[in-house]
Coordinates of C-alpha atoms in Angstrom, one line a residue:
M1 CA 7.5 -36.4 -49.6
K2 CA 4.9 -39.1 -48.9
I3 CA 4.9 -41.0 -45.7
V4 CA 2.6 -43.9 -44.9
I5 CA 1.4 -44.3 -41.3
A6 CA 1.7 -48.0 -40.8
T7 CA -1.3 -48.8 -38.6
H8 CA -5.0 -49.6 -39.1
N9 CA -5.7 -48.0 -35.7
K10 CA -7.7 -44.9 -36.5
D11 CA -7.2 -43.5 -33.0
K12 CA -3.4 -43.7 -33.4
C13 CA -3.6 -42.1 -36.9
K14 CA -5.6 -39.2 -35.5
E15 CA -3.0 -38.5 -32.9
I16 CA -0.1 -38.9 -35.3
L17 CA -1.7 -36.6 -37.9
E18 CA -2.5 -34.0 -35.3
E19 CA 1.1 -34.0 -34.1
C20 CA 2.5 -33.9 -37.6
K21 CA 0.6 -30.8 -38.8
G22 CA 2.8 -28.3 -40.5
L23 CA 5.5 -30.8 -41.6
N24 CA 6.5 -30.6 -45.2
A25 CA 5.1 -34.1 -46.0
I26 CA 2.0 -35.8 -47.2
F27 CA 0.8 -38.4 -44.7
L28 CA -1.2 -41.3 -46.0
T29 CA -3.1 -43.8 -43.9
L30 CA -3.5 -47.5 -44.7
D31 CA -7.0 -47.0 -45.9
K32 CA -5.4 -45.8 -49.1
F33 CA -3.7 -49.3 -49.4
P34 CA -6.5 -51.9 -49.1
Q35 CA -4.0 -54.6 -50.1
I36 CA -2.3 -54.2 -46.7
G37 CA -4.1 -56.3 -44.2
D38 CA -3.3 -56.9 -40.5
I39 CA 0.5 -57.1 -39.9
K40 CA 1.4 -59.7 -37.4
E41 CA 3.4 -58.2 -34.5
T42 CA 5.8 -61.1 -33.7
G43 CA 8.5 -59.1 -32.0
T44 CA 9.5 -59.4 -28.4
T45 CA 10.0 -55.6 -27.9
L46 CA 8.1 -52.5 -28.8
E47 CA 10.9 -51.5 -31.2
E48 CA 10.8 -54.9 -33.0
N49 CA 7.1 -54.6 -33.5
A50 CA 7.3 -51.1 -34.8
F51 CA 10.0 -52.0 -37.3
I52 CA 7.9 -55.1 -38.5
K53 CA 5.0 -52.8 -39.3
A54 CA 7.1 -50.0 -41.0
R55 CA 9.3 -52.4 -43.0
T56 CA 6.2 -54.3 -44.2
V57 CA 4.4 -51.2 -45.3
H58 CA 7.6 -49.7 -46.9
S59 CA 8.2 -53.0 -48.9
I60 CA 4.6 -53.1 -50.2
T61 CA 4.2 -49.4 -51.1
G62 CA 7.8 -48.4 -51.9
L63 CA 7.1 -45.2 -49.8
S64 CA 8.6 -44.0 -46.6
A65 CA 6.7 -45.4 -43.6
I66 CA 6.4 -44.6 -39.9
A67 CA 5.0 -46.9 -37.3
D68 CA 4.8 -47.1 -33.5
D69 CA 4.3 -49.7 -30.9
T70 CA 3.1 -48.6 -27.5
G71 CA 2.9 -50.4 -24.2
L72 CA 1.5 -49.6 -20.8
E73 CA 4.0 -50.8 -18.1
V74 CA 2.5 -51.1 -14.6
G75 CA 4.9 -51.4 -11.7
A76 CA 2.6 -53.6 -9.6
L77 CA 2.2 -56.0 -12.5
N78 CA 6.0 -56.3 -13.1
G79 CA 5.8 -54.2 -16.3
A80 CA 2.7 -55.9 -17.7
P81 CA 0.8 -55.6 -19.9
G82 CA 3.8 -54.1 -21.9
I83 CA 4.0 -55.3 -25.5
Y84 CA 0.7 -57.1 -24.9
S85 CA -1.2 -54.0 -24.0
A86 CA -3.5 -54.0 -27.1
R87 CA -4.5 -57.7 -26.5
F88 CA -4.2 -57.9 -22.7
A89 CA -7.7 -59.2 -22.3
G90 CA -7.4 -61.6 -25.3
K91 CA -7.1 -61.7 -29.1
H92 CA -10.2 -59.8 -30.2
C93 CA -10.8 -57.7 -27.1
S94 CA -12.0 -54.1 -27.0
Y95 CA -10.4 -51.1 -25.3
R96 CA -12.9 -51.5 -22.5
D97 CA -12.1 -55.3 -22.1
N98 CA -8.4 -54.3 -21.6
V99 CA -9.3 -51.5 -19.1
D100 CA -11.6 -53.8 -17.1
K101 CA -9.0 -56.6 -16.9
L102 CA -6.3 -54.1 -15.8
L103 CA -8.6 -52.7 -13.1
R104 CA -9.4 -56.2 -11.9
S105 CA -5.7 -57.0 -11.8
M106 CA -5.1 -53.9 -9.6
I107 CA -7.8 -54.6 -7.0
G108 CA -6.3 -54.2 -3.6
V109 CA -3.1 -52.4 -4.8
P110 CA -2.6 -49.3 -2.6
D111 CA -2.3 -45.9 -4.1
N112 CA 1.5 -45.6 -3.6
L113 CA 2.1 -48.8 -5.7
R114 CA -0.1 -47.9 -8.7
D115 CA 2.8 -46.3 -10.7
A116 CA 2.8 -46.9 -14.5
Q117 CA 4.3 -45.5 -17.6
F118 CA 3.2 -45.4 -21.2
K119 CA 6.1 -46.0 -23.6
T120 CA 6.0 -45.5 -27.4
V121 CA 8.7 -46.5 -29.8
M122 CA 8.2 -44.8 -33.1
V123 CA 10.2 -45.8 -36.2
Y124 CA 10.8 -44.4 -39.7
V125 CA 11.8 -46.6 -42.6
D126 CA 12.7 -45.6 -46.2
K127 CA 15.0 -47.1 -48.8
N128 CA 18.1 -45.4 -47.2
V129 CA 17.6 -45.1 -43.5
E130 CA 15.9 -46.6 -40.5
L131 CA 15.4 -44.5 -37.3
A132 CA 13.9 -45.4 -33.9
V133 CA 13.0 -43.1 -31.1
E134 CA 11.2 -43.4 -27.8
G135 CA 8.7 -41.4 -25.8
V136 CA 7.7 -42.1 -22.2
V137 CA 5.2 -40.5 -19.8
K138 CA 4.9 -41.5 -16.2
G139 CA 1.6 -41.7 -14.3
T140 CA -0.5 -43.9 -12.1
I141 CA -3.5 -46.2 -12.6
T142 CA -6.7 -45.0 -11.2
K143 CA -9.2 -47.2 -9.4
K144 CA -12.1 -46.3 -11.7
I145 CA -12.7 -44.9 -15.2
K146 CA -12.4 -41.1 -15.5
G147 CA -13.2 -39.2 -18.6
L148 CA -14.7 -39.9 -22.0
A149 CA -12.0 -38.8 -24.5
G150 CA -9.0 -40.7 -25.9
F151 CA -8.8 -44.4 -26.4
G152 CA -7.2 -47.5 -24.9
Y153 CA -6.1 -47.1 -21.3
D154 CA -6.6 -43.3 -21.4
P155 CA -9.6 -43.4 -18.9
I156 CA -7.4 -45.0 -16.2
F157 CA -4.0 -43.4 -16.9
Y158 CA -3.6 -40.5 -14.5
V159 CA -1.0 -37.8 -15.0
P160 CA -0.3 -36.4 -11.5
N161 CA 1.1 -33.0 -12.5
L162 CA -2.0 -32.3 -14.6
K163 CA -4.4 -33.9 -12.1
K164 CA -6.3 -35.6 -15.0
T165 CA -6.5 -38.9 -16.8
F166 CA -5.6 -38.8 -20.5
A167 CA -9.4 -39.4 -21.1
E168 CA -10.2 -36.1 -19.3
M169 CA -7.9 -34.1 -21.7
K170 CA -8.6 -32.7 -25.2
I171 CA -6.4 -34.1 -27.9
E172 CA -4.3 -30.9 -28.0
E173 CA -3.7 -31.1 -24.2
K174 CA -2.8 -34.8 -24.4
N175 CA -0.4 -34.2 -27.3
L176 CA 1.5 -31.7 -25.1
V177 CA 2.5 -34.5 -22.7
S178 CA 1.8 -37.9 -24.1
H179 CA 4.2 -40.7 -24.9
R180 CA 3.3 -40.8 -28.5
S181 CA 3.7 -37.0 -29.0
R182 CA 7.1 -37.2 -27.3
A183 CA 8.2 -39.9 -29.7
I184 CA 6.9 -38.0 -32.7
K185 CA 8.7 -34.9 -31.6
A186 CA 11.9 -36.9 -31.2
L187 CA 11.4 -38.4 -34.7
K188 CA 10.7 -35.0 -36.2
A189 CA 14.0 -33.7 -34.8

């Protein structure tokens, strides 16, 4: 069985491929399909955006597709950046731009109000079925960057029971607790 991972984000692909090791499937990334450019995420929820990507890739390739959409939801910011997490600092921003904007937005917020959660909705689409699952991990937003690994908001997303940010974890450790790994495990089931 061939499954296309419907994202151009190499960091997401790396995490998904790591978590899917051992499955009886061949996973293909979008670099095998140069005709598939950026897919506009016009949905109003994580699930809608994930389905837009998976359905688009399935319709172009004829192969099964999986996609996710992930949002960081910060309590002190009324759930922002949410579905806008990847472009929180603007259209063509970097991971660092987003982190810096979030840290600026949180200046003066006390420790007890820095709660956040990462949420991933992962979907599977083929010619016969569409599935959607969710993975959530709760944490807090640090006041400064900690760690060098990971990507996105990982350097400021702190997991209290592990006493580390995602960026302070090796990929294997992060995949034991992360929102994306929880969604993948649910989808595999």
